[in-house]
Amino acid sequence: MRTYHCFWLLFWAGQPHQSFLTPLSKRTSGFPEKEKVLILSGNSRRDLHRSKRSWMWNQFFLLEEYTGTDYQYVGKLHSDQDKGDGSLKYILSGDGAGDLFIINENTGDIQATKRLDREEKPVYILRAQAINRRTGRPVEPESEFIIKIHDINDNEPMFTKDVYNASIPEMSDVGTFVVQVTATDADDPTYGNSAKVVYSILQGQPYFSVESETGIIKTALLNMDRENREQYQVVIQAKDMGGQMGGLSGTTTVNITLTDVNDNPPRFPQSTYQFRAPESTPPDSPVGRIKANDADVGENAEIEYSITEGDGYDMFGITTDKDTQEGIITVKKALDFENKNLYILKVEATNTHVDPRFLYLGPFKDSATVRIQVEDVDEPPVFSRPAYIMEVKEDVPINSVIGTVTAQDPDAAKNPVKYSVDRHTDMDRVFNINSGNGSIFTSKPLDRETLLWHNITVIAAEINNPKQSSRVPVFIKVLDVNDNAPEFAMFYETFVCENAKAEQLIQTLSAVDKDDSYSGHQFSFSLAPEAAGSSNFTLQDNRDNTAGIFTRKTRYNRHEMSTYFLPVVISDNDYPIQSSTETVTIRVCACDHRGKLLSCNAEALIHPTGLSTGALIAILLCIIILLVTVVLFAALRRQRKKEPLIISKEDIRDNIVSYNDEGGGEEDTQAFDIGTLRNPEAIDDNKLRRDIVPETLFMPRRTAAARDNTDVRDFINQRLKENDTDPTAPPYDSLATYAYEGNGSVAESLSSLESVTTDGDQDYDYLSDWGPRFKKLADMYGAMDSDKDS
């Protein structure tokens, strides 16, 4: 009891309000305590005398999670003004008043109606007051008090995550940090050990351990190997009450993965590999694949393959397939079964990412032997050279051999070979080849000046198997021989002034030669023998492949001789010597005293090989004037064109209107006059053209009537002539109809249609005289006459 009164005394020392405590002997279940009474003071502002100090009480304590059947008793309010006669009424207000907490208004007893949970609300603040029941006025000032909820251990520790995931490298040292787990307890950490959590490991030993206070998980076993086991599942428990008996606990799962390190070297599953490769395998083609196994993963399992030694070191290569980590053996050079049919290689596999910490485990590489057997295949013939270059002079006779190509079968059978020229490369068939020995010869004359190089292709094929063939280019160069005479570099036509002086240079000549000269061309110039003595001009060879023409006399007269033709002989110095005679045209012209050309007898030689500028301008002006005249004439003709009366939609020249109408025959006389077609003498004198406006009214011409029994050809010719000379004929093409049936026959018409037009009776007796073919007709019409008589 001494401790209990001291506890209240401490609260009294720290509270400003006066309150009094009356302990009772009543207990509540779950926690023993004395009955608590809150004494309301009776002092007022008007009472100036000092009142007796009593014990002060302004807070109550309740246990949470009350499980009794009755309401939980909290405490009692009491005023010193209460005489016990029921004149006072106690009122409670604040947190949960009237719902969670109720008060007996007569006695002041406070009770809790529901179970309280400290984790939901640990403190309730309420206000108490006593009022006069009759007047409703307070007899005491309102006092505030607190109800605190005492905690019990009703919450287990909860981890922040249901599942933790962590990873560490394999082969880690003992005590390596893995992950830290954390659990929280909702109970009051300031009251007892309800919220004191301790960690322990339930599953995962002996591989891992956990620190009891911090929840840090560490490795507990040395050299854990991922290749043996990669995944671990650890169960961690968090228990309150400091881990003591009766404490609540919670668990979580930690999934721990061992990550890979390069602690395993590559290893070939077998020591020797064998492959086969046909000798026709092209370079860079794969022969086979090998693979070294590595227990590691990712970049730690990456392998680099190489050929370290062997007799096929230069013939084969190896690369790494990054996706499958396989070594691909490829051909580097062409294989030849006849030369070598077996290669032995030593292949090495090495890790590209080596961890120095694990070098003590041994070298991270392995080697294996690869045997490659070359298989024989039927190969095409092989030429002795990849290309041939031949030379031939252009003057060689036809069928001259210029060179030989050689090819042979590389197989052991040594099948015979035949040769041919690919005619797509020799369309003119200038060359041919001996199919047996491969000698190439000419079949047509050659000309270096026409074509210097001939590029042909020779085909070599096995006789027993023509599909096995190969090709080789042959380049034939045509060598030059001196077979072309030199000639002037251009056409020379010059002039000499009438007042020229003797020994005056009037023209410099040069020459060219189509032939090729290795030491350079050397030309000599001279006058032709027939002109050497009687010429009015002289020729001087300059010894530099040029020559000059000089005058021999002082004056020339263009009226006596207007043009001179000077023959010049040009020779080369090659073997055999070739020469040609060229002619220089020299015109005599009038010049001024300074030698400037004024005029010549035939034409001004401003441009010796063409027209002068003035002549070209004059011709151009004439053409322009002619074009302007033609355009103006066409425009005038268009203005004078007759304007049609018929609009474009009805113009008979532009539209064809189809009337699918059949006439009524000869009885239909309203449509047209059929007699006009039968009688050429019938003509409408007043018919004029209706599609144009007549400018001059031409009197219609009366055409002469055709004679009786006239020939149809004469009739047509006559009508054609009349239309050609008709001034009223249209200016465009039109259709003229010349229908003529003649003047009729002697028997006249046999039609019965005209018989209805006569009023008199017809006599058909003459039909009987026409023979048996008309007997039926005579009987029919004879019967009609007899009917009329009856």
GROMACS .gro file of C-alpha atoms in nm, residues 370-647:
model
  278
  370VAL     CA    1   4.134  -3.243  -8.492
  371ARG     CA    2   4.191  -3.471  -8.794
  372ILE     CA    3   4.055  -3.347  -9.130
  373GLN     CA    4   4.035  -3.595  -9.419
  374VAL     CA    5   4.028  -3.438  -9.769
  375GLU     CA    6   3.798  -3.621 -10.012
  376ASP     CA    7   3.867  -3.648 -10.383
  377VAL     CA    8   3.617  -3.493 -10.629
  378ASP     CA    9   3.613  -3.468 -11.006
  379GLU     CA   10   3.770  -3.130 -11.077
  380PRO     CA   11   3.773  -2.926 -11.397
  381PRO     CA   12   4.096  -2.881 -11.593
  382VAL     CA   13   4.347  -2.635 -11.455
  383PHE     CA   14   4.538  -2.396 -11.680
  384SER     CA   15   4.909  -2.350 -11.633
  385ARG     CA   16   4.858  -1.976 -11.592
  386PRO     CA   17   4.576  -1.761 -11.457
  387ALA     CA   18   4.596  -1.546 -11.774
  388TYR     CA   19   4.790  -1.544 -12.100
  389ILE     CA   20   4.939  -1.247 -12.287
  390MET     CA   21   5.042  -1.296 -12.651
  391GLU     CA   22   5.177  -1.071 -12.925
  392VAL     CA   23   5.139  -1.096 -13.300
  393LYS     CA   24   5.234  -0.872 -13.590
  394GLU     CA   25   4.952  -0.727 -13.790
  395ASP     CA   26   5.088  -0.856 -14.121
  396VAL     CA   27   5.104  -1.224 -14.026
  397PRO     CA   28   4.936  -1.457 -14.275
  398ILE     CA   29   4.608  -1.624 -14.194
  399ASN     CA   30   4.635  -1.953 -13.996
  400SER     CA   31   4.957  -1.838 -13.829
  401VAL     CA   32   5.006  -1.973 -13.475
  402ILE     CA   33   5.050  -1.692 -13.224
  403GLY     CA   34   5.070  -1.889 -12.899
  404THR     CA   35   4.959  -2.194 -12.698
  405VAL     CA   36   4.755  -2.242 -12.381
  406THR     CA   37   4.794  -2.551 -12.164
  407ALA     CA   38   4.549  -2.714 -11.922
  408GLN     CA   39   4.537  -3.056 -11.762
  409ASP     CA   40   4.306  -3.259 -11.542
  410PRO     CA   41   4.426  -3.232 -11.179
  411ASP     CA   42   4.261  -3.564 -11.086
  412ALA     CA   43   4.448  -3.888 -11.069
  413ALA     CA   44   4.268  -4.014 -11.378
  414LYS     CA   45   4.428  -3.740 -11.593
  415ASN     CA   46   4.140  -3.726 -11.840
  416PRO     CA   47   4.221  -3.572 -12.183
  417VAL     CA   48   4.126  -3.209 -12.240
  418LYS     CA   49   3.987  -3.028 -12.544
  419TYR     CA   50   4.009  -2.654 -12.609
  420SER     CA   51   3.769  -2.404 -12.764
  421VAL     CA   52   3.726  -2.028 -12.797
  422ASP     CA   53   3.429  -1.860 -12.630
  423ARG     CA   54   3.268  -1.698 -12.931
  424HIS     CA   55   3.097  -1.439 -12.713
  425THR     CA   56   3.444  -1.288 -12.671
  426ASP     CA   57   3.539  -1.325 -13.039
  427MET     CA   58   3.226  -1.238 -13.235
  428ASP     CA   59   3.419  -1.170 -13.559
  429ARG     CA   60   3.599  -1.508 -13.537
  430VAL     CA   61   3.937  -1.347 -13.582
  431PHE     CA   62   4.108  -1.628 -13.390
  432ASN     CA   63   4.074  -2.003 -13.363
  433ILE     CA   64   4.229  -2.275 -13.148
  434ASN     CA   65   4.345  -2.627 -13.200
  435SER     CA   66   4.116  -2.837 -12.980
  436GLY     CA   67   4.388  -3.093 -12.918
  437ASN     CA   68   4.702  -2.899 -12.830
  438GLY     CA   69   4.561  -2.552 -12.743
  439SER     CA   70   4.754  -2.357 -13.008
  440ILE     CA   71   4.585  -2.030 -13.106
  441PHE     CA   72   4.607  -1.913 -13.467
  442THR     CA   73   4.461  -1.634 -13.679
  443SER     CA   74   4.163  -1.691 -13.906
  444LYS     CA   75   4.129  -1.336 -14.044
  445PRO     CA   76   4.372  -1.051 -14.125
  446LEU     CA   77   4.472  -0.821 -13.841
  447ASP     CA   78   4.498  -0.445 -13.839
  448ARG     CA   79   4.663  -0.271 -13.546
  449GLU     CA   80   4.524   0.067 -13.646
  450THR     CA   81   4.168  -0.074 -13.620
  451LEU     CA   82   4.204  -0.273 -13.297
  452LEU     CA   83   4.516  -0.290 -13.085
  453TRP     CA   84   4.409  -0.549 -12.824
  454HIS     CA   85   4.198  -0.861 -12.866
  455ASN     CA   86   4.065  -1.008 -12.541
  456ILE     CA   87   3.933  -1.360 -12.585
  457THR     CA   88   3.844  -1.644 -12.348
  458VAL     CA   89   3.961  -2.001 -12.399
  459ILE     CA   90   3.760  -2.292 -12.256
  460ALA     CA   91   3.920  -2.621 -12.152
  461ALA     CA   92   3.682  -2.913 -12.090
  462GLU     CA   93   3.729  -3.280 -12.015
  463ILE     CA   94   3.648  -3.498 -12.313
  464ASN     CA   95   3.480  -3.763 -12.098
  465ASN     CA   96   3.286  -3.509 -11.893
  466PRO     CA   97   3.237  -3.179 -12.080
  467LYS     CA   98   3.057  -3.029 -11.780
  468GLN     CA   99   3.392  -3.013 -11.606
  469SER     CA  100   3.536  -2.707 -11.775
  470SER     CA  101   3.736  -2.400 -11.686
  471ARG     CA  102   3.812  -2.069 -11.853
  472VAL     CA  103   4.116  -1.850 -11.891
  473PRO     CA  104   4.151  -1.500 -12.041
  474VAL     CA  105   4.391  -1.452 -12.330
  475PHE     CA  106   4.508  -1.099 -12.414
  476ILE     CA  107   4.647  -1.066 -12.766
  477LYS     CA  108   4.836  -0.750 -12.861
  478VAL     CA  109   4.870  -0.666 -13.230
  479LEU     CA  110   5.217  -0.534 -13.309
  480ASP     CA  111   5.264  -0.262 -13.562
  481VAL     CA  112   5.433  -0.289 -13.900
  482ASN     CA  113   5.496  -0.001 -14.137
  483ASP     CA  114   5.199  -0.051 -14.366
  484ASN     CA  115   5.057   0.303 -14.372
  485ALA     CA  116   5.202   0.596 -14.568
  486PRO     CA  117   5.226   0.936 -14.400
  487GLU     CA  118   4.972   1.202 -14.498
  488PHE     CA  119   4.893   1.564 -14.431
  489ALA     CA  120   4.777   1.643 -14.082
  490MET     CA  121   4.493   1.847 -14.235
  491PHE     CA  122   4.359   1.960 -14.566
  492TYR     CA  123   4.571   2.248 -14.690
  493GLU     CA  124   4.419   2.523 -14.909
  494THR     CA  125   4.608   2.850 -14.901
  495PHE     CA  126   4.646   3.164 -15.111
  496VAL     CA  127   4.922   3.380 -15.258
  497CYS     CA  128   4.896   3.752 -15.317
  498GLU     CA  129   4.932   3.891 -15.665
  499ASN     CA  130   5.198   4.129 -15.539
  500ALA     CA  131   5.391   3.858 -15.352
  501LYS     CA  132   5.768   3.866 -15.359
  502ALA     CA  133   5.997   3.579 -15.443
  503GLU     CA  134   6.106   3.338 -15.168
  504GLN     CA  135   5.807   3.437 -14.955
  505LEU     CA  136   5.665   3.169 -14.715
  506ILE     CA  137   5.297   3.117 -14.779
  507GLN     CA  138   5.221   2.787 -14.596
  508THR     CA  139   5.379   2.544 -14.345
  509LEU     CA  140   5.296   2.175 -14.388
  510SER     CA  141   5.296   1.891 -14.131
  511ALA     CA  142   5.220   1.521 -14.158
  512VAL     CA  143   5.096   1.229 -13.949
  513ASP     CA  144   5.136   0.853 -13.974
  514LYS     CA  145   4.890   0.592 -13.841
  515ASP     CA  146   5.173   0.351 -13.778
  516ASP     CA  147   5.358   0.336 -13.448
  517SER     CA  148   5.725   0.423 -13.445
  518TYR     CA  149   5.936   0.316 -13.150
  519SER     CA  150   6.207   0.573 -13.228
  520GLY     CA  151   5.974   0.848 -13.344
  521HIS     CA  152   5.852   0.943 -13.691
  522GLN     CA  153   6.086   1.105 -13.940
  523PHE     CA  154   5.912   1.249 -14.246
  524SER     CA  155   6.070   1.393 -14.560
  525PHE     CA  156   5.889   1.635 -14.792
  526SER     CA  157   5.959   1.697 -15.162
  527LEU     CA  158   5.778   1.814 -15.474
  528ALA     CA  159   5.651   1.553 -15.711
  529PRO     CA  160   5.886   1.495 -16.005
  530GLU     CA  161   5.635   1.637 -16.252
  531ALA     CA  162   5.620   1.966 -16.059
  532ALA     CA  163   5.977   1.994 -15.943
  533GLY     CA  164   6.105   2.194 -16.242
  534SER     CA  165   5.804   2.378 -16.377
  535SER     CA  166   5.635   2.480 -16.054
  536ASN     CA  167   5.588   2.843 -15.957
  537PHE     CA  168   5.655   2.745 -15.597
  538THR     CA  169   5.934   2.572 -15.411
  539LEU     CA  170   5.921   2.335 -15.112
  540GLN     CA  171   6.173   2.340 -14.829
  541ASP     CA  172   6.200   2.042 -14.585
  542ASN     CA  173   6.259   2.172 -14.233
  543ARG     CA  174   6.387   1.832 -14.105
  544ASP     CA  175   6.148   1.851 -13.810
  545ASN     CA  176   5.851   1.675 -13.974
  546THR     CA  177   5.739   2.007 -14.127
  547ALA     CA  178   5.797   2.178 -14.460
  548GLY     CA  179   5.741   2.528 -14.601
  549ILE     CA  180   5.600   2.639 -14.938
  550PHE     CA  181   5.776   2.944 -15.084
  551THR     CA  182   5.705   3.159 -15.391
  552ARG     CA  183   5.950   3.122 -15.680
  553LYS     CA  184   5.867   3.444 -15.869
  554THR     CA  185   5.780   3.800 -15.783
  555ARG     CA  186   5.425   3.856 -15.909
  556TYR     CA  187   5.121   3.644 -15.987
  557ASN     CA  188   4.818   3.725 -16.198
  558ARG     CA  189   4.487   3.576 -16.096
  559HIS     CA  190   4.337   3.652 -16.434
  560GLU     CA  191   4.596   3.434 -16.602
  561MET     CA  192   4.596   3.155 -16.336
  562SER     CA  193   4.363   3.173 -16.039
  563THR     CA  194   4.446   2.836 -15.879
  564TYR     CA  195   4.762   2.628 -15.853
  565PHE     CA  196   4.772   2.262 -15.746
  566LEU     CA  197   5.103   2.171 -15.589
  567PRO     CA  198   5.175   1.794 -15.550
  568VAL     CA  199   5.389   1.710 -15.245
  569VAL     CA  200   5.552   1.371 -15.177
  570ILE     CA  201   5.572   1.264 -14.806
  571SER     CA  202   5.792   0.967 -14.707
  572ASP     CA  203   5.878   0.800 -14.374
  573ASN     CA  204   6.205   0.638 -14.269
  574ASP     CA  205   6.070   0.301 -14.146
  575TYR     CA  206   6.107  -0.032 -14.321
  576PRO     CA  207   5.960  -0.077 -14.570
  577ILE     CA  208   5.951   0.291 -14.664
  578GLN     CA  209   5.600   0.422 -14.724
  579SER     CA  210   5.523   0.739 -14.916
  580SER     CA  211   5.219   0.925 -15.044
  581THR     CA  212   5.149   1.222 -15.268
  582GLU     CA  213   4.929   1.498 -15.128
  583THR     CA  214   4.804   1.807 -15.312
  584VAL     CA  215   4.809   2.162 -15.181
  585THR     CA  216   4.558   2.405 -15.338
  586ILE     CA  217   4.694   2.760 -15.381
  587ARG     CA  218   4.463   3.042 -15.491
  588VAL     CA  219   4.583   3.373 -15.633
  589CYS     CA  220   4.414   3.665 -15.457
  590ALA     CA  221   4.428   4.041 -15.451
  591CYS     CA  222   4.595   4.186 -15.140
  592ASP     CA  223   4.680   4.533 -15.014
  593HIS     CA  224   5.034   4.661 -14.972
  594ARG     CA  225   5.057   4.499 -14.628
  595GLY     CA  226   4.964   4.155 -14.766
  596LYS     CA  227   4.609   4.155 -14.628
  597LEU     CA  228   4.362   3.958 -14.839
  598LEU     CA  229   4.108   4.165 -15.030
  599SER     CA  230   3.940   3.931 -15.274
  600CYS     CA  231   4.001   3.625 -15.486
  601ASN     CA  232   3.875   3.530 -15.827
  602ALA     CA  233   3.626   3.271 -15.708
  603GLU     CA  234   3.553   3.357 -15.342
  604ALA     CA  235   3.699   3.528 -15.041
  605LEU     CA  236   3.906   3.277 -14.854
  606ILE     CA  237   3.845   3.403 -14.508
  607HIS     CA  238   3.735   3.052 -14.416
  608PRO     CA  239   3.906   2.816 -14.659
  609THR     CA  240   3.700   2.520 -14.569
  610GLY     CA  241   3.361   2.690 -14.516
  611LEU     CA  242   3.140   2.992 -14.571
  612SER     CA  243   3.225   3.338 -14.449
  613THR     CA  244   3.041   3.497 -14.159
  614GLY     CA  245   2.869   3.746 -14.390
  615ALA     CA  246   2.742   3.469 -14.615
  616LEU     CA  247   2.604   3.277 -14.318
  617ILE     CA  248   2.423   3.587 -14.188
  618ALA     CA  249   2.272   3.654 -14.531
  619ILE     CA  250   2.147   3.297 -14.561
  620LEU     CA  251   1.997   3.315 -14.213
  621LEU     CA  252   1.814   3.640 -14.293
  622CYS     CA  253   1.669   3.489 -14.612
  623ILE     CA  254   1.539   3.192 -14.418
  624ILE     CA  255   1.375   3.417 -14.157
  625ILE     CA  256   1.209   3.632 -14.424
  626LEU     CA  257   1.079   3.321 -14.599
  627LEU     CA  258   0.931   3.184 -14.278
  628VAL     CA  259   0.761   3.516 -14.198
  629THR     CA  260   0.610   3.523 -14.548
  630VAL     CA  261   0.471   3.174 -14.515
  631VAL     CA  262   0.317   3.255 -14.177
  632LEU     CA  263   0.152   3.571 -14.304
  633PHE     CA  264   0.017   3.390 -14.609
  634ALA     CA  265  -0.132   3.117 -14.395
  635ALA     CA  266  -0.293   3.376 -14.165
  636LEU     CA  267  -0.453   3.555 -14.462
  637ARG     CA  268  -0.586   3.232 -14.602
  638ARG     CA  269  -0.737   3.146 -14.266
  639GLN     CA  270  -0.917   3.481 -14.245
  640ARG     CA  271  -1.062   3.434 -14.591
  641LYS     CA  272  -1.187   3.087 -14.516
  642LYS     CA  273  -1.563   3.044 -14.566
  643GLU     CA  274  -1.763   3.043 -14.251
  644PRO     CA  275  -1.987   2.732 -14.228
  645LEU     CA  276  -2.359   2.781 -14.171
  646ILE     CA  277  -2.389   2.453 -13.991
  647ILE     CA  278  -2.289   2.452 -13.629
   0.00000   0.00000   0.00000
